[in-house]
Short mmCIF file of C-alpha atoms in Angstrom, two decimals:
data_model
loop_
_atom_site.label_atom_id
_atom_site.label_comp_id
_atom_site.label_asym_id
_atom_site.label_seq_id
_atom_site.Cartn_x
_atom_site.Cartn_y
_atom_site.Cartn_z
CA MET A 1099 -27.13 18.98 10.40
CA GLY A 1100 -26.87 22.29 12.23
CA ARG A 1101 -25.44 20.80 15.41
CA ILE A 1102 -22.09 22.00 16.64
CA PHE A 1103 -21.41 19.28 19.17
CA ILE A 1104 -20.84 15.83 17.76
CA THR A 1105 -20.26 12.40 19.26
CA CYS A 1106 -16.79 10.91 19.68
CA GLU A 1107 -17.63 8.35 17.00
CA ASP A 1108 -18.47 11.11 14.52
CA ALA A 1109 -15.38 13.07 15.58
CA ASN A 1110 -13.17 10.08 14.84
CA ILE A 1111 -14.64 9.69 11.37
CA LEU A 1112 -14.07 13.41 10.78
CA SER A 1113 -10.50 12.96 11.99
CA THR A 1114 -9.99 10.25 9.38
CA ARG A 1115 -11.61 12.34 6.66
CA HIS A 1116 -9.41 15.26 7.69
CA GLN A 1117 -6.36 13.10 6.82
CA TYR A 1118 -7.66 13.06 3.25
CA ASP A 1119 -8.56 16.79 3.18
CA ASP A 1120 -12.20 15.87 2.82
CA LEU A 1121 -13.80 18.21 5.39
CA ASN A 1122 -15.87 21.21 4.44
CA PRO A 1123 -15.54 24.34 6.66
CA LYS A 1124 -18.56 23.43 8.84
CA GLU A 1125 -17.26 19.93 9.47
CA ARG A 1126 -13.77 21.23 10.19
CA PHE A 1127 -15.26 23.62 12.77
CA ARG A 1128 -17.19 20.80 14.48
CA TYR A 1129 -14.10 18.63 14.47
CA LYS A 1130 -12.04 21.40 16.09
CA VAL A 1131 -14.72 22.22 18.66
CA HIS A 1132 -14.95 18.56 19.64
CA HIS A 1133 -11.19 18.24 20.07
CA SER A 1134 -11.10 21.35 22.19
CA HIS A 1135 -13.07 19.59 24.93
CA CYS A 1136 -12.32 15.89 24.33
CA PRO A 1137 -8.74 14.85 25.18
CA GLN A 1138 -9.39 11.23 24.20
CA CYS A 1139 -10.39 12.14 20.65
CA LYS A 1140 -7.49 14.57 20.48
CA THR A 1141 -5.14 11.68 21.27
CA ILE A 1142 -6.79 9.51 18.59
CA ASP A 1143 -6.46 12.41 16.17
CA LYS A 1144 -2.74 12.72 16.93
CA ARG A 1145 -2.32 9.01 16.31
CA ASN A 1146 -4.21 9.37 13.05
CA LYS A 1147 -1.92 12.22 11.95
CA LEU A 1148 1.19 10.24 12.86
CA PHE A 1149 -0.09 7.32 10.81
CA THR A 1150 -0.73 9.62 7.85
CA SER A 1151 2.76 11.10 8.07
CA LYS A 1152 4.25 7.59 8.17
CA LEU A 1153 2.17 6.62 5.13
CA ASN A 1154 3.27 9.73 3.27
CA CYS A 1155 6.93 8.94 4.01
CA LEU A 1156 6.61 5.60 2.28
CA GLY A 1157 6.74 7.13 -1.16
CA TRP A 1158 4.27 4.86 -2.86
CA LYS A 1159 5.13 3.87 -6.38
CA TYR A 1160 2.35 3.71 -8.94
CA LEU A 1161 2.07 1.98 -12.25
CA THR A 1162 1.94 4.64 -14.95
CA VAL A 1163 -1.02 4.81 -17.31
CA GLY A 1164 1.24 3.35 -20.02
CA GLN A 1165 2.34 0.46 -17.80
CA LYS A 1166 -1.26 -0.27 -16.87
CA SER A 1167 -2.27 -0.24 -20.52
CA LEU A 1168 0.48 -2.72 -21.37
CA ILE A 1169 -0.56 -5.09 -18.59
CA LYS A 1170 -4.24 -4.72 -19.50
CA ALA A 1171 -3.43 -5.52 -23.12
CA ALA A 1172 -1.53 -8.64 -22.05
CA VAL A 1173 -4.45 -9.74 -19.86
CA ARG A 1174 -6.96 -9.06 -22.64
CA LYS A 1175 -4.83 -11.02 -25.12
CA ALA A 1176 -4.61 -13.96 -22.73
CA LEU A 1177 -8.35 -13.80 -22.07
CA SER A 1178 -9.18 -13.87 -25.77
CA ARG A 1179 -7.24 -17.10 -26.28
CA MET B 412 -19.27 -23.19 -6.76
CA PRO B 413 -16.53 -20.76 -5.71
CA GLU B 414 -17.55 -18.30 -3.01
CA VAL B 415 -15.49 -15.56 -4.67
CA LYS B 416 -15.87 -14.92 -8.38
CA LEU B 417 -12.78 -13.87 -10.30
CA GLU B 418 -13.01 -10.71 -12.38
CA PRO B 419 -9.78 -10.62 -14.43
CA THR B 420 -10.83 -7.58 -16.45
CA LYS B 421 -10.78 -5.52 -13.24
CA TRP B 422 -7.52 -6.89 -11.82
CA VAL B 423 -5.22 -4.19 -13.16
CA ASP B 424 -7.38 -1.34 -11.85
CA ARG B 425 -8.16 -3.03 -8.55
CA TYR B 426 -4.84 -4.57 -7.61
CA GLY B 427 -2.23 -3.29 -10.09
CA ASP B 428 -0.79 -0.50 -7.95
CA TYR B 429 -0.92 -2.52 -4.75
CA LEU B 430 0.88 -5.49 -6.30
CA TYR B 431 3.39 -3.13 -7.91
CA ASN B 432 4.12 -1.51 -4.53
CA PHE B 433 4.34 -4.90 -2.89
CA THR B 434 6.89 -5.99 -5.50
CA ILE B 435 8.96 -2.85 -5.66
CA SER B 436 9.44 -2.83 -1.90
CA ARG B 437 11.08 -6.24 -2.30
CA ILE B 438 12.72 -5.86 -5.70
CA ASN B 439 14.09 -2.41 -6.26
CA ASP B 440 13.56 -2.40 -10.02
CA GLY B 441 10.52 -0.74 -11.58
CA GLU B 442 10.72 -2.54 -14.91
CA LEU B 443 11.13 -5.93 -13.30
CA ALA B 444 8.30 -5.17 -10.86
CA GLN B 445 6.01 -4.34 -13.78
CA ASP B 446 6.95 -7.62 -15.48
CA LEU B 447 6.29 -9.60 -12.31
CA VAL B 448 2.88 -7.96 -11.81
CA SER B 449 2.00 -8.70 -15.42
CA GLU B 450 3.22 -12.30 -15.08
CA THR B 451 1.18 -12.66 -11.89
CA PHE B 452 -2.03 -11.70 -13.67
CA LEU B 453 -1.25 -14.04 -16.57
CA ALA B 454 -0.44 -16.88 -14.19
CA GLY B 455 -3.69 -16.10 -12.39
CA LEU B 456 -5.60 -16.45 -15.65
CA LYS B 457 -3.92 -19.75 -16.38
CA SER B 458 -4.72 -21.20 -12.99
CA ALA B 459 -8.16 -19.59 -12.67
CA VAL B 460 -9.81 -22.98 -13.16
CA ASN B 461 -8.08 -24.19 -10.01
CA PHE B 462 -9.27 -21.22 -7.95
CA GLN B 463 -11.34 -22.70 -5.13
CA GLY B 464 -12.80 -19.43 -3.94
CA ASN B 465 -11.68 -20.11 -0.38
CA SER B 466 -9.50 -17.01 -0.30
CA THR B 467 -10.14 -13.57 -1.73
CA GLU B 468 -8.98 -12.53 -5.20
CA ARG B 469 -6.35 -10.25 -3.67
CA THR B 470 -4.93 -12.89 -1.32
CA TRP B 471 -4.81 -15.41 -4.14
CA LEU B 472 -3.03 -12.99 -6.50
CA ILE B 473 -0.54 -12.05 -3.77
CA SER B 474 0.29 -15.69 -3.17
CA ILE B 475 1.04 -16.05 -6.90
CA LEU B 476 3.13 -12.87 -6.83
CA LYS B 477 5.08 -14.06 -3.77
CA ARG B 478 6.08 -17.20 -5.66
CA LYS B 479 7.17 -15.07 -8.62
CA ILE B 480 9.28 -12.87 -6.33
CA ILE B 481 10.90 -15.92 -4.70
CA ASP B 482 11.69 -17.31 -8.16
CA GLN B 483 13.25 -13.95 -9.00
CA TYR B 484 15.41 -14.04 -5.85
CA ARG B 485 16.53 -17.53 -6.78
CA LYS B 486 17.46 -16.46 -10.29
CA ALA B 487 19.36 -13.43 -8.99
CA ASN B 488 21.18 -15.53 -6.38
CA SER B 489 22.22 -18.15 -8.90
CA ARG B 490 23.63 -15.39 -11.11
CA LYS B 491 25.44 -13.87 -8.13
CA GLY B 492 26.88 -17.25 -7.19
CA LYS B 493 28.56 -17.49 -10.56
CA ALA B 494 30.36 -14.19 -10.36
CA GLU B 495 30.17 -11.92 -7.34
CA VAL B 496 32.47 -9.05 -8.24
CA ARG B 497 31.76 -5.62 -6.84
CA MET B 498 33.60 -2.84 -8.60
CA SER B 499 34.41 0.54 -7.16
CA TYR B 500 32.96 3.46 -9.09
CA LEU B 501 36.30 5.21 -8.79
CA ASP B 502 39.02 4.52 -11.39
CA SER B 503 42.31 3.20 -10.13
CA ASP B 504 44.07 6.46 -10.87
CA GLN B 505 41.56 8.51 -8.90
CA ASN B 506 42.14 9.20 -5.25
CA GLY B 507 39.58 7.15 -3.45
CA ASP B 508 39.56 4.64 -0.70
CA TRP B 509 37.07 1.77 -0.59
CA LEU B 510 36.73 2.20 3.15
CA GLU B 511 35.80 5.84 2.69
CA GLU B 512 33.17 4.84 0.16
CA GLN B 513 31.67 2.37 2.60
CA ALA B 514 31.83 4.81 5.49
CA ARG B 515 30.22 7.54 3.45
CA ASP B 516 27.32 5.25 2.64
CA LEU B 517 26.87 4.19 6.22
CA ARG B 518 26.92 7.73 7.53
CA ASN B 519 24.30 8.82 5.02
CA PRO B 520 21.07 9.02 7.01
CA THR B 521 18.95 8.44 3.93
CA VAL B 522 20.17 4.86 3.79
CA GLU B 523 18.72 4.22 7.24
CA ASP B 524 15.58 6.06 6.28
CA GLN B 525 15.22 3.87 3.22
CA ILE B 526 15.67 0.71 5.26
CA GLU B 527 13.11 1.91 7.78
CA GLN B 528 10.67 2.81 5.03
CA THR B 529 11.13 -0.56 3.35
CA GLU B 530 10.52 -2.34 6.65
CA LEU B 531 7.48 -0.20 7.38
CA GLY B 532 6.21 -0.77 3.84
CA ASN B 533 6.55 -4.52 4.26
CA ALA B 534 4.87 -4.45 7.67
CA LEU B 535 2.05 -2.33 6.27
CA ASN B 536 1.54 -4.71 3.36
CA ALA B 537 1.38 -7.60 5.83
CA CYS B 538 -1.20 -5.69 7.87
CA ILE B 539 -3.25 -4.77 4.79
CA ALA B 540 -3.32 -8.46 3.90
CA LYS B 541 -4.94 -9.17 7.28
CA LEU B 542 -7.78 -6.71 6.68
CA PRO B 543 -11.13 -7.93 5.41
CA GLU B 544 -11.01 -7.93 1.60
CA ARG B 545 -13.43 -5.05 1.19
CA TYR B 546 -11.64 -2.88 3.75
CA ALA B 547 -8.27 -3.61 2.15
CA THR B 548 -9.42 -2.80 -1.38
CA ILE B 549 -11.15 0.43 -0.38
CA PHE B 550 -8.27 1.56 1.85
CA VAL B 551 -5.73 0.92 -0.91
CA GLN B 552 -7.87 2.63 -3.56
CA LYS B 553 -8.37 5.73 -1.43
CA THR B 554 -5.00 5.97 0.34
CA ILE B 555 -2.46 4.51 -2.04
CA GLU B 556 -4.07 4.92 -5.43
CA LYS B 557 -5.73 8.18 -4.36
CA LEU B 558 -8.88 7.46 -6.35
CA ASP B 559 -11.89 9.77 -6.09
CA THR B 560 -14.43 9.01 -3.39
CA GLU B 561 -17.18 9.05 -6.02
CA PHE B 562 -15.38 6.49 -8.20
CA ILE B 563 -14.79 4.11 -5.28
CA CYS B 564 -18.37 4.46 -4.06
CA LYS B 565 -19.67 3.63 -7.53
CA GLU B 566 -17.35 0.64 -7.90
CA HIS B 567 -18.37 -0.84 -4.55
CA ASN B 568 -21.95 0.40 -4.59
CA ILE B 569 -21.65 2.20 -1.25
CA THR B 570 -22.41 5.71 0.02
CA PRO B 571 -19.63 8.19 0.93
CA SER B 572 -20.59 7.76 4.61
CA ASN B 573 -20.07 4.01 4.33
CA LEU B 574 -16.76 4.59 2.59
CA TRP B 575 -15.43 6.79 5.40
CA VAL B 576 -16.57 4.37 8.08
CA ILE B 577 -14.76 1.56 6.24
CA ILE B 578 -11.60 3.65 5.80
CA HIS B 579 -11.68 4.72 9.44
CA ARG B 580 -12.05 1.12 10.64
CA ALA B 581 -9.34 -0.04 8.26
CA ARG B 582 -6.96 2.64 9.56
CA VAL B 583 -7.67 1.74 13.19
CA GLN B 584 -6.99 -1.93 12.46
CA LEU B 585 -3.84 -1.06 10.54
CA MET B 586 -2.53 1.17 13.34
CA ASP B 587 -3.10 -1.60 15.88
CA CYS B 588 -1.51 -4.16 13.59
CA LEU B 589 1.51 -1.97 12.89
CA ARG B 590 2.02 -1.39 16.58
CA THR B 591 2.57 -5.10 17.06
CA GLU B 592 4.22 -5.85 13.70
CA TRP B 593 6.56 -2.91 13.46
CA TYR B 594 6.79 -0.42 16.31
CA GLU B 595 7.37 -3.05 19.00
CA GLU B 596 10.22 -4.57 17.06
CA ASP B 597 12.23 -1.36 17.46
#
């Protein structure tokens, strides 16, 4: 995959992956090159970033490992009956 | 034969965090939310024989959880009805005015932020519920539970490329859904 120029479809997937810090340097370069000449994908990318920032503001709450263990134990106990 | 097979041993890992988030955005009490999630799974086990397989596991568990949350609201309301007394945190000999307390709360921008976040959280949950089951599960696992790509791929027997396509499509659908469910209500 030595190509520099990528399709809009690929660029949008890279944009999504970028929200999860999943791009390697080559992919990040391709993603930036594409956005430098494609205003449509740049707009989609902005929308993607806004969505990520909204998601990050939500402050998700997670069950702790201990809480999960307690619930799992309760489920296991009920299953064994 | 049900179209969807229940896998109770995987419920906590698959849906635990999502159900917990769903609950805590409606009931602001972590301990109670944990209890309700636990009760939901147990109720699910009890009524598993009645599961028709017409809906997905997640949708079915959420419907059970919603009933639990409504029951909780009812309980709380009946308690409130008996004695609704709101006390000031200031002692009578301290200089404090109840109106000032109220005004201070209202001026605090974080209160508005919290309301907005709660509303957005609820709208997002509603939109996630509209996603295809597989999209919803994978989106939640990657975005909310922040599980490793490798782990999710193994669990769903998909390649990383497939995973990112699914997440991308899920995000696009969620953004569109939120635009109608949430942004346009502003």
